[in-house]
CSV table of C-alpha atoms in Angstrom, one decimal:
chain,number,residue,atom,x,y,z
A,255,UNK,CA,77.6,147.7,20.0
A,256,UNK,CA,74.5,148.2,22.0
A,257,UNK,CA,72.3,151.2,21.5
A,258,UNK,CA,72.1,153.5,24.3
A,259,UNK,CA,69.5,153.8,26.4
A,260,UNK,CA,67.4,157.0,27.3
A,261,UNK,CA,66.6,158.4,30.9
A,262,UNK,CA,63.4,157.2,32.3
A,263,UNK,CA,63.8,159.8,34.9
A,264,UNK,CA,64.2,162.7,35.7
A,265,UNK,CA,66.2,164.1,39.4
A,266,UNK,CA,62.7,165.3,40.8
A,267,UNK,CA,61.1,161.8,40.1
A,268,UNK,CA,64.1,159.5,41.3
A,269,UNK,CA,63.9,161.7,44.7
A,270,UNK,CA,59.8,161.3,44.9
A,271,UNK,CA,57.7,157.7,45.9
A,272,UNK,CA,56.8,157.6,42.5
A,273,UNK,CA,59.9,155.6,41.3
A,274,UNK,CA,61.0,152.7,43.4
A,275,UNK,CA,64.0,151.2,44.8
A,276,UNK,CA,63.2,147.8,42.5
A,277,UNK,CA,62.4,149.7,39.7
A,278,UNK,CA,65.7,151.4,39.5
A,279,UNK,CA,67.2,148.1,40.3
A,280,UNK,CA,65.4,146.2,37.5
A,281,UNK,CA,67.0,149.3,34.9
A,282,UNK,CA,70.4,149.2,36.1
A,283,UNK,CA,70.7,145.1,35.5
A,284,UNK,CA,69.0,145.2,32.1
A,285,UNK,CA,71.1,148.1,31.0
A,286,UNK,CA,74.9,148.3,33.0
A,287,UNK,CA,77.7,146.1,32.6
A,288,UNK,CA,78.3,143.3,35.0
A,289,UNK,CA,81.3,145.4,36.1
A,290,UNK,CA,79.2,148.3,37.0
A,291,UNK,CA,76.4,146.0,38.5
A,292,UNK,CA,79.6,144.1,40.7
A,293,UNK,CA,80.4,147.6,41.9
A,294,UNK,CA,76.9,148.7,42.9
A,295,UNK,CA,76.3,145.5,44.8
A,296,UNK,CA,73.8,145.1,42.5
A,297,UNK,CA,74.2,141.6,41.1
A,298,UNK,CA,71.6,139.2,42.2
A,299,UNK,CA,67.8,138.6,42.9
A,300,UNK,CA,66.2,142.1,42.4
A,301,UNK,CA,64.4,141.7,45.8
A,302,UNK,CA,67.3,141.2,47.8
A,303,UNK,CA,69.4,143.5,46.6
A,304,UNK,CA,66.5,146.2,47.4
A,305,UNK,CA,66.3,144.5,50.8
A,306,UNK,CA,70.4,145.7,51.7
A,307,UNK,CA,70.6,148.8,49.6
A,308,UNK,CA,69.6,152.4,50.4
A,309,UNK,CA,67.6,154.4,47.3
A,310,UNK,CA,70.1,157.1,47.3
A,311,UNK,CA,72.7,154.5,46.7
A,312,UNK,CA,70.7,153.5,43.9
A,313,UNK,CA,69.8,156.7,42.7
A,314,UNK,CA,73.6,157.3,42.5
A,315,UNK,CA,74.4,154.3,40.3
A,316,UNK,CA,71.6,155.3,37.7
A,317,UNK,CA,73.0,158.7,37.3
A,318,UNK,CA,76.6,157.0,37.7
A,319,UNK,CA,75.9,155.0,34.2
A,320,UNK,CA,74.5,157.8,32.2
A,321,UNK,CA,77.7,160.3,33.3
A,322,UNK,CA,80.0,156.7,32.7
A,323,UNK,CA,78.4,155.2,29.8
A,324,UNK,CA,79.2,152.0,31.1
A,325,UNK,CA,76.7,150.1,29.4
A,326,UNK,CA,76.3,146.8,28.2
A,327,UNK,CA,78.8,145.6,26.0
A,328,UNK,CA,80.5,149.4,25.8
A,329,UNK,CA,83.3,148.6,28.0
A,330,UNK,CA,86.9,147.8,27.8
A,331,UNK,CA,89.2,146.5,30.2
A,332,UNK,CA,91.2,149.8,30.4
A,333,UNK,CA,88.3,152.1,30.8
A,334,UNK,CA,87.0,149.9,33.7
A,335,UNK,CA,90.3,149.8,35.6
A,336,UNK,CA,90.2,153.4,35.3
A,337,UNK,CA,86.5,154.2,36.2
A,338,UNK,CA,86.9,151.5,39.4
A,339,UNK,CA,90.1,153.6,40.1
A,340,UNK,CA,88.2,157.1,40.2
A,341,UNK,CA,84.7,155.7,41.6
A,342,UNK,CA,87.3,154.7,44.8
A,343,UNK,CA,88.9,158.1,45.2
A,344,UNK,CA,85.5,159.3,45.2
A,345,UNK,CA,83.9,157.6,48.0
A,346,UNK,CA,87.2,158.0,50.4
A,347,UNK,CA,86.4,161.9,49.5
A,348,UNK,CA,82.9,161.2,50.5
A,349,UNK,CA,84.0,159.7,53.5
A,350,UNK,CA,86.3,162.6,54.0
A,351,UNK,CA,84.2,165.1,53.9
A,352,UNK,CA,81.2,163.3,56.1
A,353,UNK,CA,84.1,162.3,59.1
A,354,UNK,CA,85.3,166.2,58.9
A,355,UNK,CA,83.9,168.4,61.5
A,356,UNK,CA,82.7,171.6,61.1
A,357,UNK,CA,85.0,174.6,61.4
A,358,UNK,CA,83.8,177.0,63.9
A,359,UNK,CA,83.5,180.7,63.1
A,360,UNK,CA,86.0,181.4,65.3
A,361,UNK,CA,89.6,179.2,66.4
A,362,UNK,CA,90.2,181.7,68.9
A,363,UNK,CA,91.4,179.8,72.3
A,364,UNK,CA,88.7,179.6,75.2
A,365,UNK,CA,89.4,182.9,77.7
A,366,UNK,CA,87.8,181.1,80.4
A,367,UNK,CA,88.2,177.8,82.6
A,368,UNK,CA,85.8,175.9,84.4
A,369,UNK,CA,86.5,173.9,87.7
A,370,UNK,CA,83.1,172.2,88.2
A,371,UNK,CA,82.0,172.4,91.6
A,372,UNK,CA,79.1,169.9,92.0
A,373,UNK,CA,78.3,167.4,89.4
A,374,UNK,CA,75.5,168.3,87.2
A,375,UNK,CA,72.7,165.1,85.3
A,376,UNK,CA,75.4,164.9,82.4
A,377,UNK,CA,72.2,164.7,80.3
A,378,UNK,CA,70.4,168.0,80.0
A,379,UNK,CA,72.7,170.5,78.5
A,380,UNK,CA,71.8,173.6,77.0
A,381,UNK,CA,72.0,174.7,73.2
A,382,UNK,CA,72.2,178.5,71.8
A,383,UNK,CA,68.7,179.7,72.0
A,384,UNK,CA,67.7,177.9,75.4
A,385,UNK,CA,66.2,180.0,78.4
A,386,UNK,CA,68.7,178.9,81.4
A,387,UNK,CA,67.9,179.9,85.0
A,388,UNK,CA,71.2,180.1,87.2
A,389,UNK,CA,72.3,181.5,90.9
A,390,UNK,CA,75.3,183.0,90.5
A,391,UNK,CA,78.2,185.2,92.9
A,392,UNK,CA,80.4,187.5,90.9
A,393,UNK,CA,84.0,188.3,92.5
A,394,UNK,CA,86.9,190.1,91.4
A,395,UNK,CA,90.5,188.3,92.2
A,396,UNK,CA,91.1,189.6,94.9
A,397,UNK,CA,87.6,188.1,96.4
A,398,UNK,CA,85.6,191.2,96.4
A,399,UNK,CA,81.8,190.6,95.3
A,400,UNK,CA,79.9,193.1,93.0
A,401,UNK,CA,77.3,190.9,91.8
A,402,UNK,CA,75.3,188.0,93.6
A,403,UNK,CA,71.6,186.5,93.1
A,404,UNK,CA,72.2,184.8,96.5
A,405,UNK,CA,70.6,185.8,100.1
A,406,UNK,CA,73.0,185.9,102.1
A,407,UNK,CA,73.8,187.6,105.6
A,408,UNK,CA,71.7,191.0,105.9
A,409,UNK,CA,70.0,190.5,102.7
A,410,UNK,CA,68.1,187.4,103.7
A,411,UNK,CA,65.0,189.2,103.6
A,412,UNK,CA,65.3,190.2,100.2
A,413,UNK,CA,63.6,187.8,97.8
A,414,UNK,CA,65.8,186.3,95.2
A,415,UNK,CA,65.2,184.5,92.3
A,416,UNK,CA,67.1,182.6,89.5
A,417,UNK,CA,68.5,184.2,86.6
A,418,UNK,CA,66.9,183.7,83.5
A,419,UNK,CA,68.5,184.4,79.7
A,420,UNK,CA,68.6,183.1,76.8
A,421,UNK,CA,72.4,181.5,76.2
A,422,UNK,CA,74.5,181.8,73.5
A,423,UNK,CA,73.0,184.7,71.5
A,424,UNK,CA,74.9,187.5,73.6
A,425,UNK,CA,72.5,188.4,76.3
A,426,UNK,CA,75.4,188.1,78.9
A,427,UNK,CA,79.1,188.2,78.6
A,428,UNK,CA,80.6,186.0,76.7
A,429,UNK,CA,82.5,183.9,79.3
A,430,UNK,CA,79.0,182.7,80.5
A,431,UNK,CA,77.9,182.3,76.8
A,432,UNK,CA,80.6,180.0,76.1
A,433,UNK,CA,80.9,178.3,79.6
A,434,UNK,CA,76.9,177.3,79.9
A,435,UNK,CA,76.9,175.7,77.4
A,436,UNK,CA,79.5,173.1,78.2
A,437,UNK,CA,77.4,172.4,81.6
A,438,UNK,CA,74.7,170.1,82.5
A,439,UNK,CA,71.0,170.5,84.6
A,440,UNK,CA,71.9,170.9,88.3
A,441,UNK,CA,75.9,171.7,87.9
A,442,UNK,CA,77.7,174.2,90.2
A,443,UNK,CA,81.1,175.4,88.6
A,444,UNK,CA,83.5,178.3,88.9
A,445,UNK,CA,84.4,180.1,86.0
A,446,UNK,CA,87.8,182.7,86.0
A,447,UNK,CA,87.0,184.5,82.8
A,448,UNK,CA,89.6,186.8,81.5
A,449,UNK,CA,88.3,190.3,80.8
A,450,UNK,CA,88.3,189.9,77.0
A,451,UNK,CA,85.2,187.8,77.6
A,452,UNK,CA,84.1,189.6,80.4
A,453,UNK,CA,84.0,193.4,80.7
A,454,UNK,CA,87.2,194.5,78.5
A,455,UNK,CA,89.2,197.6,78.5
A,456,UNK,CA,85.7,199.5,79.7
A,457,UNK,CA,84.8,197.2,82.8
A,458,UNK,CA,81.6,198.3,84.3
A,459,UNK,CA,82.3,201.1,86.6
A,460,UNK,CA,78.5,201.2,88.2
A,461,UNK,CA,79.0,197.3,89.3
A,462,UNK,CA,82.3,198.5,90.8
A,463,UNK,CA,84.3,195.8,88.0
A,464,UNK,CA,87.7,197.9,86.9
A,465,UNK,CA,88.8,198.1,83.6
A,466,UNK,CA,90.7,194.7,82.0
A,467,UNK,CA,89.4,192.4,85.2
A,468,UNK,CA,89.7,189.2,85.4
A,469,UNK,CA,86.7,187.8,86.8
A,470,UNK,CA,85.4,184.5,88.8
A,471,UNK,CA,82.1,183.5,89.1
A,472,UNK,CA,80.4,180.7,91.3
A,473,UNK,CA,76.8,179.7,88.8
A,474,UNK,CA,74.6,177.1,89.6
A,475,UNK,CA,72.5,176.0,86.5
A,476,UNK,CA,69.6,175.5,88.3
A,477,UNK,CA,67.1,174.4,85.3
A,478,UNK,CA,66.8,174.8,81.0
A,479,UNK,CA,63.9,175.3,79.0
C-alpha cells in the first residue's frame, strides 16, 4: 500500500498567488487515483487541464483527497462507487443552493398596484439607498387632492421643484418605498396603495388623509442619483 502523503498547504496559501493552479495540478496526478483524477477532469497534459479548469475547482479536489483518502493504490471498487455516488449528491446540492433565490424578510403580499402611465428607459432603476427626484399628485378615492408638487391652476406662480429622498430606507411611506423601486428613469405610473402602506389606522389629519385610506398617487420618476 502506498504511504500517504502530507499537506503541502495550508487553506490560507491554496487561496493566495503563492500556490498555482499547475502546481496543484502536478500534486493531485502524482498522488490521487485515476478514478479521482477521471472525476476532477484532471487526467491529461498538466497545461491543459489548467487552461479549462477554475483554481477553486482545484483547490476543492486537493482537499477532496485528503477528507477521501483516495490515493494511489488505496482504493477499492466499492469505496469508489460509493464516494462517486456522494461526490454527485453533492454538487446537485451545490447547484441547489446557488439556483435558490434569496428569501425576502418579509412574504407579505404587495398592498399596492401600479398601472404605468408613460414608459420609463427600462434601464435606470433605482436600488435601496438611491436619492430619487419625483413629481407627484396625491388623491384620495374619491379624487380629492391633499398633496401635489405640481403648478397647477392658481398656483402657477409658485415655484415647484422635484421631490428628492432617498428610497427604500423608510423616508416615505411604504407604498412609494416598494413601488419606486420597480420603476425606471423617466416613468409616470399610478400607484392605489392600500392604507397599510400608506397612512394606517392614524392617517394624517393635517394633510386632510382620513384614517385607513386608501390612497392613489400619480409620480413621475423624473431622475436617480
Amino acid at each position: 500500500m502506498a504511504a500517504e502523503p502530507t499537506r503541502q498547504w495550508s487553506k490560507e496559501q491554496l487561496q493566495s498567488d503563492d500556490v498555482t493552479k499547475k502546481e496543484i495540478i502536478v500534486f493531485l496526478q502524482e498522488n490521487a487515483s485515476e478514478q479521482f483524477l477521471s472525476e476532477f477532469n484532471l487526467m491529461g497534459n498538466v497545461k491543459s487541464v489548467a487552461k479549462s479548469a477554475k483554481k477553486e475547482k482545484m483547490i476543492k479536489a486537493y482537499n477532496h483527497l485528503f477528507e477521501t483518502k483516495r490515493f494511489k493504490g488505496t482504493e477499492c471498487a466499492e469505496n469508489v462507487t460509493q464516494q462517486l455516488k456522494d461526490l454527485k449528491v453533492e454538487d446537485a446540492q451545490d447547484k441547489v443552493k446557488k439556483k435558490k433565490p434569496e428569501v425576502t424578510v418579509s412574504e407579505e403580499p404587495p398592498k399596492y398596484s401600479k398601472t404605468t402611465l408613460h414608459k420609463g428607459d427600462k434601464i435606470n432603476f433605482p436600488k435601496k439607498g438611491d436619492t430619487v427626484h419625483c413629481w407627484y399628485t396625491g388623491m384620495l378615492e374619491d379624487g380629492t387632492v391633499f398633496d401635489s408638487n405640481i403648478a397647477s391652476g392658481s398656483k402657477k406662480k409658485k415655484v415647484t421643484k422635484p421631490l428628492s429622498f432617498k428610497v427604500g430606507v423608510g423616508k416615505v411611506i411604504r407604498g412609494w418605498d416598494e413601488a419606486l423601486l420597480t420603476m425606471s428613469k423617466g416613468e409616470k405610473a399610478q400607484l392605489q396603495i392600500e392604507s397599510e402602506w400608506g397612512y394606517g389606522k392614524k392617517g394624517q389629519p393635517e394633510a386632510k388623509i382620513p384614517p385607513n385610506a386608501k390612497l392613489i398617487f400619480e409620480v413621475e420618476l423624473v431622475d436617480i442619483e
